[in-house]
XYZ file of C-alpha atoms in Angstrom:
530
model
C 36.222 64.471 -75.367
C 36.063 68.139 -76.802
C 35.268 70.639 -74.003
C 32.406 72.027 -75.400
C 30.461 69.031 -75.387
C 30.782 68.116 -71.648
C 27.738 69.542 -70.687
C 25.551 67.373 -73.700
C 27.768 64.239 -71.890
C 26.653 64.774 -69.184
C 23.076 66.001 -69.660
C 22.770 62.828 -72.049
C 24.318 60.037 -69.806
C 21.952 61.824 -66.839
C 18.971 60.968 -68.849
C 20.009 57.880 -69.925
C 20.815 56.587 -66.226
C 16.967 58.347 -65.249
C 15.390 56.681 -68.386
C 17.113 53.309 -68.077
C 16.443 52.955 -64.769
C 12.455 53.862 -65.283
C 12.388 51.018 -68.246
C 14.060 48.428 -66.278
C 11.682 48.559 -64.049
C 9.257 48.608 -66.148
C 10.585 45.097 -67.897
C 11.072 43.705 -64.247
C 14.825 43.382 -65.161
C 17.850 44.842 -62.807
C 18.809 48.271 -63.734
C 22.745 47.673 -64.569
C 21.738 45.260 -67.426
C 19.554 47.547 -69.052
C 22.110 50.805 -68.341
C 24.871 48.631 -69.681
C 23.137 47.346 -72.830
C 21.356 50.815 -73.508
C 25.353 52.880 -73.219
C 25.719 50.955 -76.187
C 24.156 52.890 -78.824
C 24.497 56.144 -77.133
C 28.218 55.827 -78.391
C 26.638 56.772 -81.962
C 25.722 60.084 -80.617
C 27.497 62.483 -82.238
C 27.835 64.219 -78.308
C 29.353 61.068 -77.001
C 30.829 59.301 -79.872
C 34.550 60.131 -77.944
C 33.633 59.751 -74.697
C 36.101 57.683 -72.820
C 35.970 56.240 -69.853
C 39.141 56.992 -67.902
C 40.713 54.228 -65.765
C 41.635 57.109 -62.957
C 37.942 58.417 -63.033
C 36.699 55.266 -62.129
C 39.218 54.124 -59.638
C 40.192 57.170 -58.325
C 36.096 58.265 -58.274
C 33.656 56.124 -58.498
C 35.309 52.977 -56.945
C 35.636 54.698 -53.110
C 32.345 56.301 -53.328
C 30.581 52.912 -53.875
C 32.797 50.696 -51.859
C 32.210 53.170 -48.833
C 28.530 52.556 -49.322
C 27.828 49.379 -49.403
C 30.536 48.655 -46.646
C 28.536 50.896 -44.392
C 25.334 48.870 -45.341
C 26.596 45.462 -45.273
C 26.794 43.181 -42.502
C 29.748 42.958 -40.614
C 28.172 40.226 -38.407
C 27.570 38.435 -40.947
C 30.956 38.485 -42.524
C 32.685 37.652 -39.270
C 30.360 34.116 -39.372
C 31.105 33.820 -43.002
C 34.848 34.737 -42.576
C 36.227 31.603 -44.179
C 34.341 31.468 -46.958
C 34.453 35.652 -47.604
C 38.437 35.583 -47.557
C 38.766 31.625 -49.688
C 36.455 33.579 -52.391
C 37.840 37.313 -52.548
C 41.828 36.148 -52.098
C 42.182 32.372 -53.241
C 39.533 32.262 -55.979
C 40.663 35.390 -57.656
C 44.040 33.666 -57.943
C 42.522 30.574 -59.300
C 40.654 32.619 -61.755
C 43.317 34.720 -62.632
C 45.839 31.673 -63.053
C 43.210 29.760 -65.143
C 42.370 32.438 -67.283
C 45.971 33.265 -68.040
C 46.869 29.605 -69.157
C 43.886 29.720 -71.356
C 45.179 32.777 -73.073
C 48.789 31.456 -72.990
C 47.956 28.508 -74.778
C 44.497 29.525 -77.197
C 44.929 32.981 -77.455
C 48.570 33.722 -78.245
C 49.382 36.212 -75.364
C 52.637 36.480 -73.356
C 52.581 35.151 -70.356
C 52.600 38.400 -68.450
C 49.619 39.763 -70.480
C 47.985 36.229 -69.923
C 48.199 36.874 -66.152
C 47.111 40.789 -66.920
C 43.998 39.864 -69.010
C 43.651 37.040 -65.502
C 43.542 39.695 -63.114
C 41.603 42.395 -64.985
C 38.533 39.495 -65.247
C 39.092 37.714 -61.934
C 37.359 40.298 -59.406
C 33.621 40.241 -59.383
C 31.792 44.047 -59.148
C 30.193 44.856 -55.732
C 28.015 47.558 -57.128
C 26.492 44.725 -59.689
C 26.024 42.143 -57.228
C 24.412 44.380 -55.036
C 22.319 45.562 -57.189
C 21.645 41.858 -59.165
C 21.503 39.624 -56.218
C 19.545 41.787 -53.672
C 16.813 39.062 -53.688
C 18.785 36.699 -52.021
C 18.663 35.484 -48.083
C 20.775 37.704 -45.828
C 23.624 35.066 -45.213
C 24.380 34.534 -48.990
C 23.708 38.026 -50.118
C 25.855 39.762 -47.385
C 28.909 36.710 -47.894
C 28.552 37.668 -51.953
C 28.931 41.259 -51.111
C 31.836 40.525 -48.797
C 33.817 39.406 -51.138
C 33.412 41.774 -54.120
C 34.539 44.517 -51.650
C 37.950 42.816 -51.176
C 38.610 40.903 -54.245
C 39.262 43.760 -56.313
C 42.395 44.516 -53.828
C 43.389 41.055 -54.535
C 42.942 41.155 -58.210
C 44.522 44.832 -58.237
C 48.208 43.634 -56.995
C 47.924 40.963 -59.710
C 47.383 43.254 -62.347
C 49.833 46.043 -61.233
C 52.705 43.306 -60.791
C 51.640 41.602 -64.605
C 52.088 45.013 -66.232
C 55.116 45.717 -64.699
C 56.847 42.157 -65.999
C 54.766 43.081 -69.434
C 56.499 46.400 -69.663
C 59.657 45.160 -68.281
C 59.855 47.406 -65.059
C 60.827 44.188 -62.903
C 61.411 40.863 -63.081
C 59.130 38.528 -61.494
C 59.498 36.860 -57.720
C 57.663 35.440 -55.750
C 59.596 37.630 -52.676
C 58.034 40.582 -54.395
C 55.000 38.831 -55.144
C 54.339 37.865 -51.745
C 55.764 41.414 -49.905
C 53.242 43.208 -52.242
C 50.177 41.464 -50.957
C 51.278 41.680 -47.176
C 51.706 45.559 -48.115
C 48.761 45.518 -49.952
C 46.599 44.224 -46.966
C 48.110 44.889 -44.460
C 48.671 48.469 -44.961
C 45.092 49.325 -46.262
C 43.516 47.281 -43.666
C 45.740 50.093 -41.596
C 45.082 52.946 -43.898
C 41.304 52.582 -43.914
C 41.354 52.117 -39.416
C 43.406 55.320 -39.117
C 40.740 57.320 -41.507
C 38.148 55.885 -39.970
C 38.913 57.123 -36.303
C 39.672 61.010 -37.488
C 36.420 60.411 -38.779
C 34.932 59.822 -35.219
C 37.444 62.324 -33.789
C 36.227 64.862 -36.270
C 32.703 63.840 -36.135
C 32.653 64.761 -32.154
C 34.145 68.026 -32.452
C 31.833 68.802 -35.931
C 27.818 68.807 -34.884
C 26.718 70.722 -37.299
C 24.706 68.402 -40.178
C 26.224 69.863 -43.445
C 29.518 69.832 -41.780
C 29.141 66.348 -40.602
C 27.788 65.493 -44.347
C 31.277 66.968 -45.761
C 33.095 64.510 -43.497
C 31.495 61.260 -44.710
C 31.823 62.567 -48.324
C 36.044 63.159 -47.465
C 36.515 59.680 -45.594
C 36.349 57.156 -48.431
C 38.880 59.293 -50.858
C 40.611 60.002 -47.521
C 41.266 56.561 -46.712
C 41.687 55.488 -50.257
C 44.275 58.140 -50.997
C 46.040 56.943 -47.789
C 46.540 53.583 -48.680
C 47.259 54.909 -52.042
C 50.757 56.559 -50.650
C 51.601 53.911 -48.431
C 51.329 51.875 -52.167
C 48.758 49.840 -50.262
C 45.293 48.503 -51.450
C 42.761 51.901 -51.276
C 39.968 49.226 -51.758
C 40.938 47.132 -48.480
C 40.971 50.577 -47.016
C 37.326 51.928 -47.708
C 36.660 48.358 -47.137
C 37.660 48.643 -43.552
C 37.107 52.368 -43.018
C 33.528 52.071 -43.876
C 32.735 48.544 -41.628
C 34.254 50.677 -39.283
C 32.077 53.502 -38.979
C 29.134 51.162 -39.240
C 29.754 50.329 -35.737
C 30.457 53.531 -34.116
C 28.190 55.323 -36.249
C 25.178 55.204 -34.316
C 26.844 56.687 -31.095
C 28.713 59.354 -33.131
C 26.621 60.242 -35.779
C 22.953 62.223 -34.957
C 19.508 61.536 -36.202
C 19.424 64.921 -38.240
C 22.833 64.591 -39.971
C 22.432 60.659 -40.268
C 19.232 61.005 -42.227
C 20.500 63.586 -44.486
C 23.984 61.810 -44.864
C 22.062 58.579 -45.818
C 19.815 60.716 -48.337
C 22.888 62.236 -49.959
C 24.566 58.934 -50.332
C 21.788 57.082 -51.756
C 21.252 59.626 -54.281
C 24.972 59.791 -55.325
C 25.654 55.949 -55.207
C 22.668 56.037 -57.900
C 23.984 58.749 -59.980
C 27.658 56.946 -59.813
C 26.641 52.979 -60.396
C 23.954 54.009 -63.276
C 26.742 56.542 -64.698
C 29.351 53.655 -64.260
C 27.036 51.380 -65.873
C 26.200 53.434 -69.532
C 29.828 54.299 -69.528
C 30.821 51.100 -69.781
C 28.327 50.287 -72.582
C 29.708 53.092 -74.171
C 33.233 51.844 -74.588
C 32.317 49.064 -76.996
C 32.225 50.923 -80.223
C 35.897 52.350 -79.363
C 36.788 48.740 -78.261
C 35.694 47.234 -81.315
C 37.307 49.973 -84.084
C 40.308 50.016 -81.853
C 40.665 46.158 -82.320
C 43.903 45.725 -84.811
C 45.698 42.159 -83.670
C 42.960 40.151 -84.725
C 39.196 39.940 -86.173
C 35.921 41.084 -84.344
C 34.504 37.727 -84.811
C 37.762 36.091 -83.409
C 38.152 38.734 -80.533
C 34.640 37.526 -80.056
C 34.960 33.728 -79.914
C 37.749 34.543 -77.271
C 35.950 36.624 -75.157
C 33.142 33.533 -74.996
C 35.701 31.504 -74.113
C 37.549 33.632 -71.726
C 33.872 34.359 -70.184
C 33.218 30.129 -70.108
C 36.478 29.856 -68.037
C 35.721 32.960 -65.238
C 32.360 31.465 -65.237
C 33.155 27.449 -64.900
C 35.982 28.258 -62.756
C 33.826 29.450 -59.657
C 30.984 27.201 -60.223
C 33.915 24.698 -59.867
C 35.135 26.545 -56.604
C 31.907 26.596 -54.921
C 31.166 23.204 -55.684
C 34.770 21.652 -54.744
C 35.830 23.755 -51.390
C 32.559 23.127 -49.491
C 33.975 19.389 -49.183
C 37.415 20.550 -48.548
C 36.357 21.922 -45.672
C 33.953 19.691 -44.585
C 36.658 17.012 -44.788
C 38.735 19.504 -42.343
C 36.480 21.335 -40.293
C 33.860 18.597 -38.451
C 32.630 21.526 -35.508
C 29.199 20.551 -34.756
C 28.406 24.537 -35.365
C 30.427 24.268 -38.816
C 27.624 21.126 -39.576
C 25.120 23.514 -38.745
C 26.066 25.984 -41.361
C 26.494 23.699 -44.289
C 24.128 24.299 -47.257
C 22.843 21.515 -50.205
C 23.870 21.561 -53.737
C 20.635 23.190 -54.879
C 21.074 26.290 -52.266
C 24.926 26.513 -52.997
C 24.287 27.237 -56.876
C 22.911 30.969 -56.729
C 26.013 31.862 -55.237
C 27.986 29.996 -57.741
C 26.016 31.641 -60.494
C 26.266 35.435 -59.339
C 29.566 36.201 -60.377
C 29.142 39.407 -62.260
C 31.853 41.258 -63.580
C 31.776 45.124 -63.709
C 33.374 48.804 -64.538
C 36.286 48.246 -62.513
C 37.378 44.921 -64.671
C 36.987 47.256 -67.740
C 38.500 50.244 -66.119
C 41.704 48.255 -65.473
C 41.990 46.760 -68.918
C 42.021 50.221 -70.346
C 44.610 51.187 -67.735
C 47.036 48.689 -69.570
C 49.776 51.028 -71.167
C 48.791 51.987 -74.546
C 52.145 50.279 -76.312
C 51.818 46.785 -74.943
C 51.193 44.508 -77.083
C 47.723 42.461 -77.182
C 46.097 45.284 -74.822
C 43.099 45.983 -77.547
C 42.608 42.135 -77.530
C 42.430 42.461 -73.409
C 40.071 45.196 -73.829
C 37.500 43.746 -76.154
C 37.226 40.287 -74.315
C 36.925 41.967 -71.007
C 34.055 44.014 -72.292
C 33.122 40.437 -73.683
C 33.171 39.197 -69.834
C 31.377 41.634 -68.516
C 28.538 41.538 -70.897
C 28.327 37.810 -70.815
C 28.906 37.818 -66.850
C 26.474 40.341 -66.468
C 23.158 40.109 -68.987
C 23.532 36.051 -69.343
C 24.070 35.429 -65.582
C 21.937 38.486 -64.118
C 18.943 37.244 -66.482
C 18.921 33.777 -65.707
C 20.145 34.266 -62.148
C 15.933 34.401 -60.958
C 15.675 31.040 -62.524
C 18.286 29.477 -60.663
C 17.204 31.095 -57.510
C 13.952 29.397 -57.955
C 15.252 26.453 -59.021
C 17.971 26.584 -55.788
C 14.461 26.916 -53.915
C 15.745 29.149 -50.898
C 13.913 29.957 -48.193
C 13.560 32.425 -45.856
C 14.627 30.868 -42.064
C 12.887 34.172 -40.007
C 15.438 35.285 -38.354
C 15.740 38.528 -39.515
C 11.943 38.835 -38.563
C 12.897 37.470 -34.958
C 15.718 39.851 -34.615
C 13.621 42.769 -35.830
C 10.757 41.928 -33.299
C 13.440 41.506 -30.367
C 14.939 44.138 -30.829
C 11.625 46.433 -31.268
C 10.810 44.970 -27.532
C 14.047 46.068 -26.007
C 14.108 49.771 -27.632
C 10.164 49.610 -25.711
C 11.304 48.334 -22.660
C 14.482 50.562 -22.244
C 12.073 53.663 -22.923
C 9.457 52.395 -20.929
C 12.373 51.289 -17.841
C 13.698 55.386 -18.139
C 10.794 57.136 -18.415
C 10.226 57.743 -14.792
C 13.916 58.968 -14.479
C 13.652 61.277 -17.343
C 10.150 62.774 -16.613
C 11.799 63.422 -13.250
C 14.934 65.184 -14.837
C 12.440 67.496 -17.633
C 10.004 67.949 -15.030
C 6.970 66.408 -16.900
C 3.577 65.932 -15.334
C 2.505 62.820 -14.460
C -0.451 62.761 -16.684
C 1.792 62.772 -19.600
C 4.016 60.566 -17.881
C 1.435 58.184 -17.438
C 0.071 58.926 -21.369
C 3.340 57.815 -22.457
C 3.376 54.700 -20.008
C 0.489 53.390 -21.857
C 1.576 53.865 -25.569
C 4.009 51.936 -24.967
C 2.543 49.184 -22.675
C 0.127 48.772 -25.563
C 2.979 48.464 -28.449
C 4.577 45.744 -26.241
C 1.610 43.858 -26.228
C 0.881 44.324 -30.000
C 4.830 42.519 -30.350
C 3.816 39.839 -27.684
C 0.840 38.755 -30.222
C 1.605 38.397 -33.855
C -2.350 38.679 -35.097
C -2.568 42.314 -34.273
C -1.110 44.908 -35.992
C 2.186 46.835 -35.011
C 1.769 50.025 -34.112
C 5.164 51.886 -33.325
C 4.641 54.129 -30.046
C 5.993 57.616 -32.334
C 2.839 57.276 -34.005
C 1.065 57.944 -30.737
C 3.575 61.380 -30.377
C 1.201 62.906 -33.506
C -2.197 62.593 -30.947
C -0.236 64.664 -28.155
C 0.154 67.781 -28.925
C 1.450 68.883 -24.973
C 4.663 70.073 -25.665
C 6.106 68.196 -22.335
C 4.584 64.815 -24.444
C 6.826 65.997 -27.164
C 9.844 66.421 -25.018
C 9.488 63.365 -23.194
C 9.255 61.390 -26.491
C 11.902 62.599 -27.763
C 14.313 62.064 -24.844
C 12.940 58.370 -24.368
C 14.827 57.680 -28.375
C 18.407 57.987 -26.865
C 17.189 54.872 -24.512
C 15.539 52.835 -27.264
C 18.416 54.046 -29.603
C 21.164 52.833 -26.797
C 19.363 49.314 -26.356
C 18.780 48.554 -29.826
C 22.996 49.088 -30.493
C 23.478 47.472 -27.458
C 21.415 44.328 -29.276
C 23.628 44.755 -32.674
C 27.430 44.598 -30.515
C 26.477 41.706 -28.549
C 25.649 40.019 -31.763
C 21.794 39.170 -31.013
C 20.536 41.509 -34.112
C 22.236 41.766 -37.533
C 23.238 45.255 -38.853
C 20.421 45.482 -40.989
C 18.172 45.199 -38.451
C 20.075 48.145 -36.587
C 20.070 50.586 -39.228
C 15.634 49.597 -40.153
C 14.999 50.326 -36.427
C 17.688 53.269 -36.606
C 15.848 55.036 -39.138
C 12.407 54.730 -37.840
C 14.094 56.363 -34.438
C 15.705 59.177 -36.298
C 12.608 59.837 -37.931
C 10.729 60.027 -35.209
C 13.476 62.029 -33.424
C 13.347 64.915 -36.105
C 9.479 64.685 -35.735
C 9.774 65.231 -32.000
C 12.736 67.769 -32.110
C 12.656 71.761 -32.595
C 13.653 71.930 -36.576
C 16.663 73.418 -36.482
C 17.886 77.207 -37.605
C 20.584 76.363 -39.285
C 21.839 73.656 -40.536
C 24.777 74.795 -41.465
């Protein structure tokens, strides 16, 4: 891409994420099929006929920005009850895919064997950003175990390609002694990598309290831990994996309501900038991938990628239909009977494996001499598309069809743990009118506010009326203050509720946000932020 044109790039792609985004809602359709399909003929633009998407840029990038977000929005309860299925789906099913899909290239497509295992891994991992973004109608347990394990299968799937290209371009010789030494490495040392980021993060976070400092910080951690890993030649995804579950727990203590609302706003603004970006890019590298095809025919290239697509796609619907048993036939726990799910309810999950960017970004990472690597490139472009417009269109069907309900207990959770941030606040407030010296007309004003919201949440008929609503009717300054040093009770109870496992994470950060709201309400705006 000529230097003069970056600015059209990225003026172009910016519109195209903004108008992409507008029209997919408007056709009730999930944004990244839309972005993806719509990059396509932007690539006859004469601004970005030669853009490229570079395999660095989007690992080096993209990938640790939006792994570090949606590992500090995911569950981590959730994935601790879901363990065994999280790690037999991001470790043991990549390797089935990836095995499957390289015999089927071995033996129908012609490659080597060690660019049959490379074109295995580079379509084996499905895309976290896509399945967030796809599945997000799904019930908690099966939404947050999906997400789980497109955060760490791309560390699986990232070994298997770096060891493939190195027996493809002869730099070693296959063993399983390797083989096996670079996954420990690989996990163990990012798992490492992304705890020893994640507590100078804390350590820098309590000697930092000023919010624009504290927003450069979270920005640093996720390249921080990935470029960690990176020199320890461990997995930087397992590391922004674990980094960012991390500081979802200590977060709340750590973090304040002024910083953590603007951190959240900055993320959520560049996670949509970066995944609709990621998304057109990648629809943008199909012209290149198709006039850059030379071992065989764009119709041929095509019937391969179907196929290659059939067996990613068959192989986990195969997986999530097979291992349930297996386990069932091992496991017989009365709480593991508890858990188990119907064939019906087990199929959305078995559908909703989307590929994404990083599949494509590490085709086009294959060394430009190998032979075969434009055939790898076109049929993972081939995957993705299929994966990701036939699945992620259909996917509402099958959801319906898998008939799913909703079991309340997120609603349960969120009304608990509304009743114990009220009856901390309401428990302290004598003790902290006492310490701000507040009168005990205001003391008493506040008493009743919250009396009354507790006995909104003891009957469901009536409306719910959070007590920092009543804060806006006092305008007494000691109301104010009192208010605002009751949150640190109702904050403290409600993450008391989320480590002793009662309420999920999600619940924590809803609840979070409506105190930190209410906190900057409350509070003195600040001077300077800075």
């Amino acid at each position: 891409m000529q230097d003069p044109h970056v600015l059209q790039v990225v003026v172009v792609v910016g519109c195209a994420v903004i108008g992409f985004t507008w029209l997919a809602g408007r056709l009730r359709i999930t944004p990244p099929i839309v972005l993806l399909l719509g990059g396509v003929p932007l690539a006859f633009i004469p601004w970005t006929s030669d853009v490229v998407l570079e395999p660095t840029v989007v690992l080096l990038v993209f990938l640790p920005a939006l792994l570090y977000w949606e590992s500090l929005t995911t569950s981590l309860r959730e994935i601790r009850s879901n363990l065994r299925v999280v790690v037999l789906s991001s470790v043991l099913l990549v390797l089935a895919t990836a095995g499957l899909v390289a015999v089927t290239a071995h033996a129908l497509l012609g490659l080597s064997w060690p660019l049959a295992w490379v074109l295995g891994a580079v379509v084996a991992p499905t895309d976290a950003t896509a399945m967030a973004a796809v599945a997000g109608r799904m019930p908690r347990r099966t939404l947050t175990t999906l997400r789980a394990e497109s955060l760490i299968n791309d560390g699986t799937a990232l070994v298997v390609f770096a060891l493939a290209v190195s027996v493809a371009t002869g730099e070693q010789v296959f063993s399983w002694a390797s083989a096996i030494g670079a996954f420990a490495l690989s996990y163990v040392g990012g798992a490492v990598a992304g705890l020893v980021v994640a507590w100078l993060a804390v350590r820098a976070r309590k000697l930092v309290h000023a919010p624009l400092s504290e927003a450069a910080i979270s920005l640093l951690t996720p390249f921080g831990a990935f470029l960690l890993a990176e020199e320890l030649h461990a997995s930087g995804v397992l590391a922004v994996v674990v980094c960012g579950l991390t500081l979802s727990q200590s977060g709340p203590r750590v973090i304040g309501a002024r910083t953590r609302i603007q951190t959240e706003a900055f993320w959520r603004v560049t996670t949509f900038v970066l995944n609709g970006t990621l998304f057109v890019l990648v629809g943008l590298q199909l012209r290149g991938a198709v006039e850059g095809l030379s071992s065989t025919s764009v119709p041929g290239a095509a019937a391969q990628a179907l196929l290659v697509a059939a067996v990613v796609i068959g192989t986990r619907l195969l997986w999530m239909n097979v291992t349930p048993y297996v386990i069932r036939a091992i496991d017989r726990r009365p709480q593991q009977r508890l858990r188990r799910v119907g064939f019906r309810q087990r199929q959305p999950m078995a559908w909703a494996g989307f590929r994404g960017g990083v599949s494509l970004a590490a085709a086009l990472a294959v060394p430009q001499d190998v032979p075969g690597r434009d055939l790898i490139v076109l049929v993972t472009f081939g995957v993705i598309l299929v994966t990701l417009v036939v699945q992620g269109l259909t996917l509402p069907a099958v959801l319906r069809w898998a008939r799913l309900t909703d079991d309340g207990s997120e609603a349960r959770e969120h009304a608990l743990a509304e009743r114990a941030a009220t009856e901390a606040g309401l428990s302290a407030l004598p003790a902290v009118a006492e310490r701000l010296g507040v009168g005990p007309l205001v003391v008493e004003r506040v008493r009743a506010d919250y009396e009354e919201h507790l006995h909104v949440l003891a009957d469901p008929t009536m409306p719910v009326e959070d007590p920092a609503l009543a804060a806006e009717r006092g305008q007494h300054a000691d109301d104010q203050r009192l208010r605002a040093a009751l949150i640190a009770e109702k904050r403290a109870a409600v993450v008391g509720l989320r480590d002793s496992r009662k309420i999920d994470d999600i619940v924590l950060r809803r609840l979070q946000s409506r105190l930190d709201a209410e906190e900057v309400r409350l509070s003195a705006p600040s001077a300077d932020l800075d």
